[in-house]
Amino acid sequence: MECRLDAGLEELCPVCGDKVSGYHYGLLTCESCKGFFKRTVQNNKKYICAEKQDCRIDQIQRKRCPFCRFQKCLHVGMRLEAVRADRMRGGRNKFGPMYKRDRALKQQRKALIQAGGFRAESCPHLVSSTHQRELSFPGGLHLVPILHSNDCISYQPPSLSSFLPSNSLVATQYQCIPFSNWTIKSEHTKNCMSSHGSAAGTSSDKMYSRPFSPHGPRMPQLVMEFLHCEPDELQLQDKIAVRLLQEQTGWEEQGNPSTLSLMCLMADQTLFSIVEWARTSIFFKKLKVSDQMKLLHSCWSDLLLLDGISRQVLYGREGRLLLVTGQEMELSEIALHAGPILASLVQRGQELVEKLHILKVDRQEFACIKFLILFNPEVKHLEEHQFVESVQEQVEGALLEYTLCTSSHLLGRFSHLLLCLSELRSLSTLVEDYLHCKHLSGEVPCNNLLMEMLHAKCSLA
DNA sequence: GTAGCCTTGAAG
DNA sequence: CTTCAAGGCTAC
């Protein structure tokens, strides 16, 4: 049937550029990369790169370096957990609804492109800037529709509501962003924030337990536990979109808010998600509420900053700021409109992003760093100080073990990460100071979690 | 080991 | 019933 050959199949495989044969393990890929991914994960293959672990993977050379090919599979977002541990054939898995949404979006976009007079050409790797349309952003800035490797154009009407992602936009972003989860689903992770979406609990879910690490380095158990506590980016975007939409009612009465106010609202919503993450995370949920409060009050700005920075490192593009909603802003535009203090903060943030980018810090390491930040034994008056200290030690141990497995530079990588962490902490202090000033001058919204945290920290100091 | 084609089976 | 993304098979 004709509709079987939907827009998606005209695309090229994000791993090697070959012809796409359908959705495989989370996204549209070719038949060979599907098979390669399956063989690698099912047989627990270990590969070694003979070069510098940055081999080019294309249709011709894809067989030359399986290590880099598998890395690329993970990087573009192929899902380990879609490979079934029990090898059961047929049926559907939890990704079904995601595939459906993505397909609908592509169809919709194709129609838009045709209606807009654009050539509906497939452009999976090189996206011409003429295909971009800027959306007006209150306060004079502009949002650029997200354009990722697997994606051509995302349209939204240029209104305030356009600030928020539509479901389809979210779905696009989801497909473009690699959120490959490592496997292992232990009992306790049921209590952690689900990373398995609304379809969790399908009959295939039981298959996701697989006691092995599927490539190169051995994954320390604790690192896997941390990964399982990570919120699902798709759900996060949806949640924040809904909350911002609710805020919109108030905006209409008061006129358009400033860019700074919008960013604060977004930060506020992100903060909610960070608290939710902590509340449901391994170790943290065992703490007394009073200690939980103390820890969060002490490190909220570090976590908020790390959230933004990790987003840039993992999924951002040069010269752009990727927002939690999945949209992007031009950094040059920000620099143009921001005052000197904000501009220097953004600059320092970018430098940190650059450092982490060069280090190729991955999701696993970011997940560990979050716990390192959260479990800070230096926080005063903790009732369970020893527990916090022991968790800190365990996290350090797990991160060290992981970096030793993934890097040949022995302790170098680990100490680099710790250096970045200290830079992050000093930067977040400056961000707090900046927010405090803006709060005092009445330029940012009051009565929200962000301000509550700010005040709590001021009273701690 | 790779990759194209085949079989399966839950979801719709 | 059909769909289609899983795993399987097998020539290369």
Short mmCIF file of C-alpha atoms (C1' of nucleotides) in Angstrom, two decimals:
data_model
loop_
_atom_site.label_atom_id
_atom_site.label_comp_id
_atom_site.label_asym_id
_atom_site.label_seq_id
_atom_site.Cartn_x
_atom_site.Cartn_y
_atom_site.Cartn_z
CA MET A 1 0.00 0.00 0.00
CA GLU A 2 1.11 3.51 -0.73
CA CYS A 3 0.85 4.79 2.81
CA ARG A 4 3.31 2.14 3.85
CA LEU A 5 5.86 4.18 1.95
CA ASP A 6 5.49 7.21 4.12
CA ALA A 7 7.75 10.22 4.29
CA GLY A 8 10.05 8.50 6.73
CA LEU A 9 11.20 5.90 4.27
CA GLU A 10 12.52 8.54 1.91
CA GLU A 11 15.06 9.41 4.53
CA LEU A 12 18.55 8.12 4.93
CA CYS A 13 19.88 6.03 7.78
CA PRO A 14 21.29 8.37 10.46
CA VAL A 15 24.08 5.90 11.10
CA CYS A 16 25.44 5.19 7.63
CA GLY A 17 23.30 7.12 5.15
CA ASP A 18 21.92 4.01 3.46
CA LYS A 19 18.26 3.70 2.55
CA VAL A 20 15.92 3.48 5.52
CA SER A 21 13.87 0.29 5.76
CA GLY A 22 11.66 1.25 8.70
CA TYR A 23 11.76 1.96 12.40
CA HIS A 24 14.29 -0.20 14.14
CA TYR A 25 15.25 -0.03 17.82
CA GLY A 26 13.91 3.45 18.33
CA LEU A 27 14.36 5.22 15.02
CA LEU A 28 14.40 5.00 11.27
CA THR A 29 17.47 3.08 10.12
CA CYS A 30 18.59 0.90 7.27
CA GLU A 31 18.35 -2.87 7.29
CA SER A 32 22.07 -3.41 7.74
CA CYS A 33 22.43 -1.12 10.74
CA LYS A 34 19.38 -2.75 12.24
CA GLY A 35 21.03 -6.14 11.86
CA PHE A 36 24.37 -4.85 13.09
CA PHE A 37 22.80 -3.33 16.20
CA LYS A 38 20.88 -6.51 16.90
CA ARG A 39 23.94 -8.77 16.52
CA THR A 40 26.05 -6.52 18.68
CA VAL A 41 23.60 -6.31 21.54
CA GLN A 42 22.32 -9.88 21.40
CA ASN A 43 25.78 -11.38 21.30
CA ASN A 44 27.31 -8.89 23.71
CA LYS A 45 29.98 -8.02 21.18
CA LYS A 46 33.07 -6.12 22.24
CA TYR A 47 34.82 -4.11 19.59
CA ILE A 48 38.04 -2.17 19.59
CA CYS A 49 38.77 0.80 17.41
CA ALA A 50 42.15 0.68 15.69
CA GLU A 51 42.09 4.44 15.15
CA LYS A 52 41.01 7.29 17.40
CA GLN A 53 37.42 6.22 18.02
CA ASP A 54 36.14 8.79 15.59
CA CYS A 55 35.98 6.79 12.36
CA ARG A 56 33.66 8.06 9.71
CA ILE A 57 30.69 5.76 9.24
CA ASP A 58 29.06 5.78 5.83
CA GLN A 59 27.53 3.25 3.52
CA ILE A 60 30.90 2.26 2.06
CA GLN A 61 33.00 2.24 5.21
CA ARG A 62 30.49 1.04 7.77
CA LYS A 63 32.07 -2.42 7.90
CA ARG A 64 35.55 -1.11 8.67
CA CYS A 65 35.11 -0.14 12.29
CA PRO A 66 32.30 -1.86 14.21
CA PHE A 67 33.34 -0.01 17.38
CA CYS A 68 32.65 3.39 15.88
CA ARG A 69 29.60 2.07 14.08
CA PHE A 70 28.08 0.91 17.34
CA GLN A 71 29.02 4.15 19.04
CA LYS A 72 27.23 5.98 16.28
CA CYS A 73 24.19 3.73 16.61
CA LEU A 74 23.98 4.71 20.28
CA HIS A 75 24.71 8.32 19.54
CA VAL A 76 21.92 8.75 17.03
CA GLY A 77 19.53 7.17 19.51
CA MET A 78 19.18 3.46 18.82
CA ARG A 79 17.72 1.86 21.94
CA LEU A 80 19.45 -1.02 23.64
CA GLU A 81 16.29 -1.91 25.49
CA ALA A 82 14.44 -2.52 22.24
CA VAL A 83 16.58 -5.61 21.69
CA ARG A 84 14.74 -8.38 23.42
CA ALA A 85 16.54 -10.43 26.01
CA ASP A 86 14.30 -13.44 25.46
CA ARG A 87 14.49 -13.11 21.68
CA MET A 88 10.74 -13.38 21.35
CA ARG A 89 9.62 -12.68 17.82
CA GLY A 90 6.82 -10.55 16.50
CA GLY A 91 4.46 -8.36 18.40
CA ARG A 92 4.90 -4.75 19.39
CA ASN A 93 6.94 -2.95 22.00
CA LYS A 94 6.64 0.25 23.96
CA PHE A 95 8.08 2.32 21.13
CA GLY A 96 5.00 1.80 18.98
CA PRO A 97 3.26 5.04 20.00
CA MET A 98 6.48 6.96 19.50
CA TYR A 99 6.89 5.60 15.98
CA LYS A 100 3.29 6.51 15.28
CA ARG A 101 3.72 10.08 16.44
CA ASP A 102 6.91 10.50 14.53
CA ARG A 103 5.31 9.18 11.39
CA ALA A 104 2.39 11.56 11.78
CA LEU A 105 4.76 14.46 12.24
CA LYS A 106 6.73 13.63 9.13
CA GLN A 107 3.55 13.42 7.14
CA GLN A 108 2.40 16.75 8.48
CA ARG A 109 5.72 18.37 7.79
CA LYS A 110 5.80 17.04 4.28
CA ALA A 111 2.41 18.64 3.66
CA LEU A 112 3.66 21.90 5.12
CA ILE A 113 6.75 21.90 2.98
CA GLN A 114 4.69 21.27 -0.12
CA ALA A 115 2.17 23.93 0.85
CA GLY A 116 4.98 26.38 1.54
CA GLY A 117 6.48 25.87 -1.88
CA PHE A 118 9.60 24.18 -0.64
CA ARG A 119 11.02 21.27 -2.44
CA ALA A 120 10.21 18.22 -0.42
CA GLU A 121 13.69 16.91 -0.84
CA SER A 122 15.28 14.63 1.63
CA CYS A 123 18.00 16.42 3.52
CA PRO A 124 19.03 14.27 6.42
CA HIS A 125 22.54 15.49 6.96
CA LEU A 126 22.88 18.87 5.37
CA VAL A 127 20.12 21.26 6.19
CA SER A 128 20.17 24.47 4.30
CA SER A 129 19.72 27.58 6.37
CA THR A 130 17.20 28.81 3.82
CA HIS A 131 14.89 26.16 5.18
CA GLN A 132 14.83 27.82 8.54
CA ARG A 133 12.21 30.25 9.64
CA GLU A 134 12.76 32.27 12.70
CA LEU A 135 10.02 32.65 15.22
CA SER A 136 9.63 35.87 17.06
CA PHE A 137 10.51 35.71 20.68
CA PRO A 138 9.19 38.20 23.20
CA GLY A 139 11.91 40.62 24.17
CA GLY A 140 13.46 40.80 20.76
CA LEU A 141 15.19 37.44 20.63
CA HIS A 142 14.47 34.79 18.10
CA LEU A 143 13.86 31.12 18.40
CA VAL A 144 15.14 28.99 15.62
CA PRO A 145 13.14 25.87 14.88
CA ILE A 146 15.11 22.82 15.79
CA LEU A 147 16.87 21.24 12.90
CA HIS A 148 18.68 18.07 13.63
CA SER A 149 20.40 15.51 11.53
CA ASN A 150 17.34 13.41 10.98
CA ASP A 151 15.01 16.26 10.66
CA CYS A 152 14.24 19.02 8.24
CA ILE A 153 11.80 21.65 9.36
CA SER A 154 9.61 22.16 12.38
CA TYR A 155 6.99 24.82 11.92
CA GLN A 156 5.12 26.66 14.60
CA PRO A 157 2.99 29.75 14.38
CA PRO A 158 4.84 32.87 15.51
CA SER A 159 2.85 33.50 18.65
CA LEU A 160 3.45 33.21 22.32
CA SER A 161 2.08 29.71 22.26
CA SER A 162 4.79 28.89 19.77
CA PHE A 163 7.20 29.18 22.60
CA LEU A 164 5.92 25.84 23.74
CA PRO A 165 6.55 22.68 21.83
CA SER A 166 3.67 20.92 20.21
CA ASN A 167 3.52 17.20 20.71
CA SER A 168 4.73 16.66 17.21
CA LEU A 169 7.72 18.87 17.78
CA VAL A 170 8.48 16.92 20.87
CA ALA A 171 8.27 13.73 18.92
CA THR A 172 10.72 15.02 16.34
CA GLN A 173 13.15 16.06 18.94
CA TYR A 174 12.77 12.73 20.60
CA GLN A 175 13.76 10.91 17.56
CA CYS A 176 16.74 13.11 16.91
CA ILE A 177 18.09 13.03 20.39
CA PRO A 178 19.88 9.96 21.55
CA PHE A 179 18.61 8.81 24.87
CA SER A 180 19.81 5.32 24.72
CA ASN A 181 19.25 3.66 28.04
CA TRP A 182 21.47 0.96 29.20
CA THR A 183 19.59 -2.09 30.19
CA ILE A 184 19.05 -3.90 33.47
CA LYS A 185 15.82 -3.23 35.16
CA SER A 186 16.19 -4.10 38.79
CA GLU A 187 13.34 -4.22 41.23
CA HIS A 188 14.03 -0.90 42.88
CA THR A 189 14.02 1.05 39.66
CA LYS A 190 10.25 0.67 39.58
CA ASN A 191 10.27 3.33 42.22
CA CYS A 192 12.48 5.59 40.21
CA MET A 193 11.06 8.00 37.73
CA SER A 194 9.96 5.88 34.83
CA SER A 195 11.97 6.23 31.69
CA HIS A 196 9.59 4.00 29.88
CA GLY A 197 6.78 6.33 28.97
CA SER A 198 3.10 5.72 28.97
CA ALA A 199 3.37 2.31 27.44
CA ALA A 200 5.34 0.98 30.37
CA GLY A 201 4.06 -2.32 31.58
CA THR A 202 3.45 -3.82 28.17
CA SER A 203 4.03 -7.46 27.85
CA SER A 204 7.43 -6.90 26.34
CA ASP A 205 8.67 -4.87 29.27
CA LYS A 206 9.76 -7.95 31.09
CA MET A 207 12.22 -8.57 28.34
CA TYR A 208 14.30 -5.54 29.02
CA SER A 209 16.33 -7.09 31.77
CA ARG A 210 19.65 -8.10 30.42
CA PRO A 211 22.61 -8.60 32.71
CA PHE A 212 25.35 -7.52 30.38
CA SER A 213 26.88 -4.41 29.03
CA PRO A 214 26.66 -4.35 25.31
CA HIS A 215 29.82 -2.65 24.20
CA GLY A 216 33.41 -1.95 25.09
CA PRO A 217 33.62 -0.75 28.67
CA ARG A 218 31.98 -2.61 31.49
CA MET A 219 29.31 -0.46 33.02
CA PRO A 220 29.51 -0.27 36.82
CA GLN A 221 26.21 -1.37 38.33
CA LEU A 222 25.75 1.91 40.14
CA VAL A 223 26.11 3.91 36.95
CA MET A 224 23.31 1.85 35.46
CA GLU A 225 21.17 2.53 38.50
CA PHE A 226 21.79 6.24 38.03
CA LEU A 227 20.82 6.04 34.39
CA HIS A 228 17.56 4.43 35.36
CA CYS A 229 16.77 7.36 37.60
CA GLU A 230 17.17 9.79 34.71
CA PRO A 231 13.88 11.23 33.57
CA ASP A 232 12.66 10.57 30.07
CA GLU A 233 13.42 13.65 27.98
CA LEU A 234 10.21 13.31 25.99
CA GLN A 235 8.07 13.24 29.10
CA LEU A 236 10.05 16.11 30.56
CA GLN A 237 9.43 18.26 27.51
CA ASP A 238 5.74 17.40 27.58
CA LYS A 239 5.47 18.20 31.26
CA ILE A 240 7.24 21.52 30.98
CA ALA A 241 5.20 22.43 27.93
CA VAL A 242 1.97 21.81 29.80
CA ARG A 243 3.11 23.87 32.78
CA LEU A 244 4.23 26.77 30.62
CA LEU A 245 0.93 26.65 28.79
CA GLN A 246 -0.84 27.02 32.11
CA GLU A 247 1.29 30.06 32.85
CA GLN A 248 0.22 31.56 29.56
CA THR A 249 -3.16 32.62 30.94
CA GLY A 250 -1.46 35.03 33.27
CA TRP A 251 0.76 36.38 30.52
CA GLU A 252 -2.16 37.35 28.37
CA GLU A 253 -3.47 39.62 31.08
CA GLN A 254 -0.15 41.30 31.74
CA GLY A 255 1.15 41.53 28.21
CA ASN A 256 4.18 39.71 26.91
CA PRO A 257 6.77 38.86 29.52
CA SER A 258 10.43 39.69 29.01
CA THR A 259 12.83 37.10 27.70
CA LEU A 260 14.45 36.96 31.10
CA SER A 261 11.10 36.26 32.75
CA LEU A 262 10.42 33.48 30.28
CA MET A 263 13.80 31.95 30.89
CA CYS A 264 13.14 32.11 34.63
CA LEU A 265 9.80 30.39 34.18
CA MET A 266 11.48 27.70 32.17
CA ALA A 267 14.20 27.37 34.81
CA ASP A 268 11.51 27.18 37.44
CA GLN A 269 9.78 24.32 35.67
CA THR A 270 13.10 22.60 35.14
CA LEU A 271 13.72 22.94 38.83
CA PHE A 272 10.46 21.12 39.52
CA SER A 273 11.65 18.27 37.38
CA ILE A 274 15.01 18.24 39.16
CA VAL A 275 13.28 18.02 42.53
CA GLU A 276 11.10 15.23 41.19
CA TRP A 277 14.17 13.42 39.90
CA ALA A 278 15.91 13.71 43.26
CA ARG A 279 12.82 12.73 45.22
CA THR A 280 12.47 9.46 43.32
CA SER A 281 16.15 8.68 42.94
CA ILE A 282 18.12 5.86 44.46
CA PHE A 283 19.69 6.77 47.83
CA PHE A 284 18.02 10.17 48.00
CA LYS A 285 14.55 8.79 48.58
CA LYS A 286 15.87 6.96 51.63
CA LEU A 287 16.90 10.21 53.29
CA LYS A 288 14.80 12.04 55.83
CA VAL A 289 12.82 14.85 54.27
CA SER A 290 14.70 17.44 56.33
CA ASP A 291 18.01 16.24 54.91
CA GLN A 292 16.53 16.09 51.43
CA MET A 293 15.55 19.73 51.77
CA LYS A 294 18.99 20.74 52.99
CA LEU A 295 20.75 18.99 50.17
CA LEU A 296 18.46 20.40 47.51
CA HIS A 297 18.58 23.90 48.93
CA SER A 298 22.32 23.72 48.79
CA CYS A 299 22.77 22.43 45.25
CA TRP A 300 19.72 23.40 43.20
CA SER A 301 21.57 25.96 41.11
CA ASP A 302 24.41 23.53 40.37
CA LEU A 303 21.88 20.96 39.21
CA LEU A 304 19.97 23.51 37.17
CA LEU A 305 23.11 24.70 35.48
CA LEU A 306 24.31 21.14 34.91
CA ASP A 307 20.96 20.30 33.35
CA GLY A 308 21.35 23.08 30.81
CA ILE A 309 25.01 22.43 30.19
CA SER A 310 24.59 18.69 29.73
CA ARG A 311 21.84 19.39 27.22
CA GLN A 312 24.23 21.53 25.19
CA VAL A 313 27.07 19.01 25.41
CA LEU A 314 24.98 15.99 24.49
CA TYR A 315 22.57 17.42 21.97
CA GLY A 316 23.31 21.08 21.34
CA ARG A 317 24.84 22.63 18.29
CA GLU A 318 27.52 25.20 17.97
CA GLY A 319 26.35 28.77 18.26
CA ARG A 320 22.96 27.75 19.62
CA LEU A 321 21.40 27.36 23.00
CA LEU A 322 19.17 24.29 23.20
CA LEU A 323 16.30 24.92 25.59
CA VAL A 324 14.59 22.35 27.77
CA THR A 325 11.57 22.68 25.48
CA GLY A 326 13.67 21.37 22.61
CA GLN A 327 13.90 24.70 20.85
CA GLU A 328 17.02 26.68 20.13
CA MET A 329 18.17 30.25 20.48
CA GLU A 330 21.05 31.87 18.65
CA LEU A 331 23.87 32.58 21.10
CA SER A 332 24.89 35.63 19.09
CA GLU A 333 21.38 37.01 19.55
CA ILE A 334 21.56 36.40 23.27
CA ALA A 335 24.92 38.15 23.48
CA LEU A 336 23.45 41.06 21.54
CA HIS A 337 20.47 41.56 23.84
CA ALA A 338 21.89 40.52 27.19
CA GLY A 339 23.49 42.96 29.57
CA PRO A 340 27.22 42.66 30.31
CA ILE A 341 26.76 40.46 33.36
CA LEU A 342 24.44 37.98 31.68
CA ALA A 343 26.62 37.98 28.58
CA SER A 344 29.67 37.06 30.62
CA LEU A 345 27.75 34.32 32.42
CA VAL A 346 26.63 32.88 29.11
CA GLN A 347 30.19 33.13 27.86
CA ARG A 348 31.55 31.22 30.85
CA GLY A 349 28.82 28.65 30.45
CA GLN A 350 29.79 28.19 26.84
CA GLU A 351 33.41 27.72 27.79
CA LEU A 352 32.39 24.99 30.19
CA VAL A 353 30.22 23.39 27.51
CA GLU A 354 33.21 23.47 25.20
CA LYS A 355 35.47 21.81 27.78
CA LEU A 356 32.94 19.06 28.44
CA HIS A 357 32.37 18.66 24.73
CA ILE A 358 36.07 18.13 24.10
CA LEU A 359 36.12 15.58 26.92
CA LYS A 360 33.15 13.90 25.21
CA VAL A 361 31.35 13.57 28.52
CA ASP A 362 28.48 11.13 28.08
CA ARG A 363 25.10 10.53 29.69
CA GLN A 364 26.54 8.05 32.12
CA GLU A 365 29.06 10.55 33.42
CA PHE A 366 26.52 13.36 33.64
CA ALA A 367 24.24 11.06 35.62
CA CYS A 368 27.08 10.39 38.07
CA ILE A 369 27.96 14.07 38.34
CA LYS A 370 24.37 14.86 39.25
CA PHE A 371 24.62 12.50 42.20
CA LEU A 372 28.01 13.89 43.16
CA ILE A 373 26.43 17.33 43.31
CA LEU A 374 23.37 16.16 45.20
CA PHE A 375 25.16 14.13 47.84
CA ASN A 376 27.39 16.83 49.20
CA PRO A 377 28.63 15.90 52.69
CA GLU A 378 29.79 19.46 53.24
CA VAL A 379 26.21 20.60 53.66
CA LYS A 380 25.77 21.75 57.26
CA HIS A 381 23.54 20.17 59.92
CA LEU A 382 22.74 16.97 58.05
CA GLU A 383 21.13 14.37 60.29
CA GLU A 384 22.40 11.53 58.14
CA HIS A 385 25.77 12.98 57.36
CA GLN A 386 27.50 9.60 57.26
CA PHE A 387 25.07 8.19 54.78
CA VAL A 388 25.49 11.20 52.52
CA GLU A 389 29.25 10.87 52.78
CA SER A 390 29.14 7.17 51.95
CA VAL A 391 26.94 7.80 48.93
CA GLN A 392 29.34 10.50 47.76
CA GLU A 393 32.20 7.99 48.04
CA GLN A 394 30.25 5.33 46.18
CA VAL A 395 29.40 7.74 43.39
CA GLU A 396 33.00 8.85 43.09
CA GLY A 397 34.05 5.23 42.98
CA ALA A 398 31.55 4.38 40.27
CA LEU A 399 32.50 7.41 38.19
CA LEU A 400 36.17 6.65 38.59
CA GLU A 401 35.65 3.05 37.56
CA TYR A 402 33.59 4.12 34.58
CA THR A 403 36.12 6.69 33.40
CA LEU A 404 38.95 4.22 33.81
CA CYS A 405 37.06 1.80 31.59
CA THR A 406 36.23 4.33 28.93
CA SER A 407 39.40 6.34 28.83
CA SER A 408 43.00 5.33 28.31
CA HIS A 409 44.24 8.38 30.16
CA LEU A 410 43.96 6.73 33.57
CA LEU A 411 43.14 9.29 36.22
CA GLY A 412 43.30 12.21 33.82
CA ARG A 413 39.70 12.06 32.74
CA PHE A 414 38.33 11.68 36.24
CA SER A 415 40.27 14.67 37.55
CA HIS A 416 39.26 16.71 34.52
CA LEU A 417 35.64 15.98 35.33
CA LEU A 418 36.12 17.05 38.93
CA LEU A 419 37.74 20.27 37.73
CA CYS A 420 34.75 20.96 35.50
CA LEU A 421 32.49 20.29 38.46
CA SER A 422 34.24 22.92 40.53
CA GLU A 423 33.99 25.38 37.63
CA LEU A 424 30.30 24.58 37.41
CA ARG A 425 29.87 25.30 41.12
CA SER A 426 31.54 28.67 40.94
CA LEU A 427 29.53 29.60 37.88
CA SER A 428 26.28 28.61 39.53
CA THR A 429 27.10 30.88 42.45
CA LEU A 430 27.42 33.76 40.02
CA VAL A 431 24.13 32.79 38.40
CA GLU A 432 22.47 32.86 41.82
CA ASP A 433 23.91 36.30 42.52
CA TYR A 434 22.66 37.50 39.17
CA LEU A 435 19.18 36.10 39.81
CA HIS A 436 19.16 37.68 43.23
CA CYS A 437 19.95 41.09 41.78
CA LYS A 438 17.29 40.72 39.11
CA HIS A 439 14.83 39.61 41.75
CA LEU A 440 15.56 42.65 43.88
CA SER A 441 15.04 44.94 40.90
CA GLY A 442 11.75 43.18 40.17
CA GLU A 443 12.77 41.98 36.73
CA VAL A 444 11.98 38.31 37.31
CA PRO A 445 8.74 36.65 38.44
CA CYS A 446 8.29 36.06 42.17
CA ASN A 447 6.43 33.36 44.04
CA ASN A 448 7.94 30.39 42.36
CA LEU A 449 10.20 27.51 43.26
CA LEU A 450 13.20 29.24 41.77
CA MET A 451 12.81 32.19 44.11
CA GLU A 452 11.99 29.93 47.02
CA MET A 453 15.26 28.11 46.50
CA LEU A 454 17.11 31.36 46.13
CA HIS A 455 15.74 32.62 49.43
CA ALA A 456 16.37 29.34 51.18
CA LYS A 457 19.99 29.46 50.14
CA CYS A 458 20.35 33.07 51.21
CA SER A 459 19.08 32.15 54.66
CA LEU A 460 21.46 29.19 54.81
CA ALA A 461 24.47 31.35 54.08
"C1'" DG B 1 30.50 -10.89 10.20
"C1'" DT B 2 27.31 -8.67 6.90
"C1'" DA B 3 22.98 -7.61 4.92
"C1'" DG B 4 18.90 -8.76 2.37
"C1'" DC B 5 14.85 -11.27 2.77
"C1'" DC B 6 11.66 -14.18 5.63
"C1'" DT B 7 8.70 -15.33 9.68
"C1'" DT B 8 6.39 -14.07 13.67
"C1'" DG B 9 2.84 -12.15 16.59
"C1'" DA B 10 0.85 -8.18 19.53
"C1'" DA B 11 -1.60 -4.05 18.60
"C1'" DG B 12 -4.97 -1.77 16.24
"C1'" DC C 1 -8.30 -9.01 9.34
"C1'" DT C 2 -3.75 -5.81 8.44
"C1'" DT C 3 0.36 -3.63 10.00
"C1'" DC C 4 5.15 -3.58 10.92
"C1'" DA C 5 9.02 -4.00 14.08
"C1'" DA C 6 10.86 -7.53 16.34
"C1'" DG C 7 14.02 -11.98 15.60
"C1'" DG C 8 15.65 -15.69 12.22
"C1'" DC C 9 17.81 -17.53 8.18
"C1'" DT C 10 21.34 -17.85 4.88
"C1'" DA C 11 24.17 -16.61 0.65
"C1'" DC C 12 27.93 -14.10 0.46
#
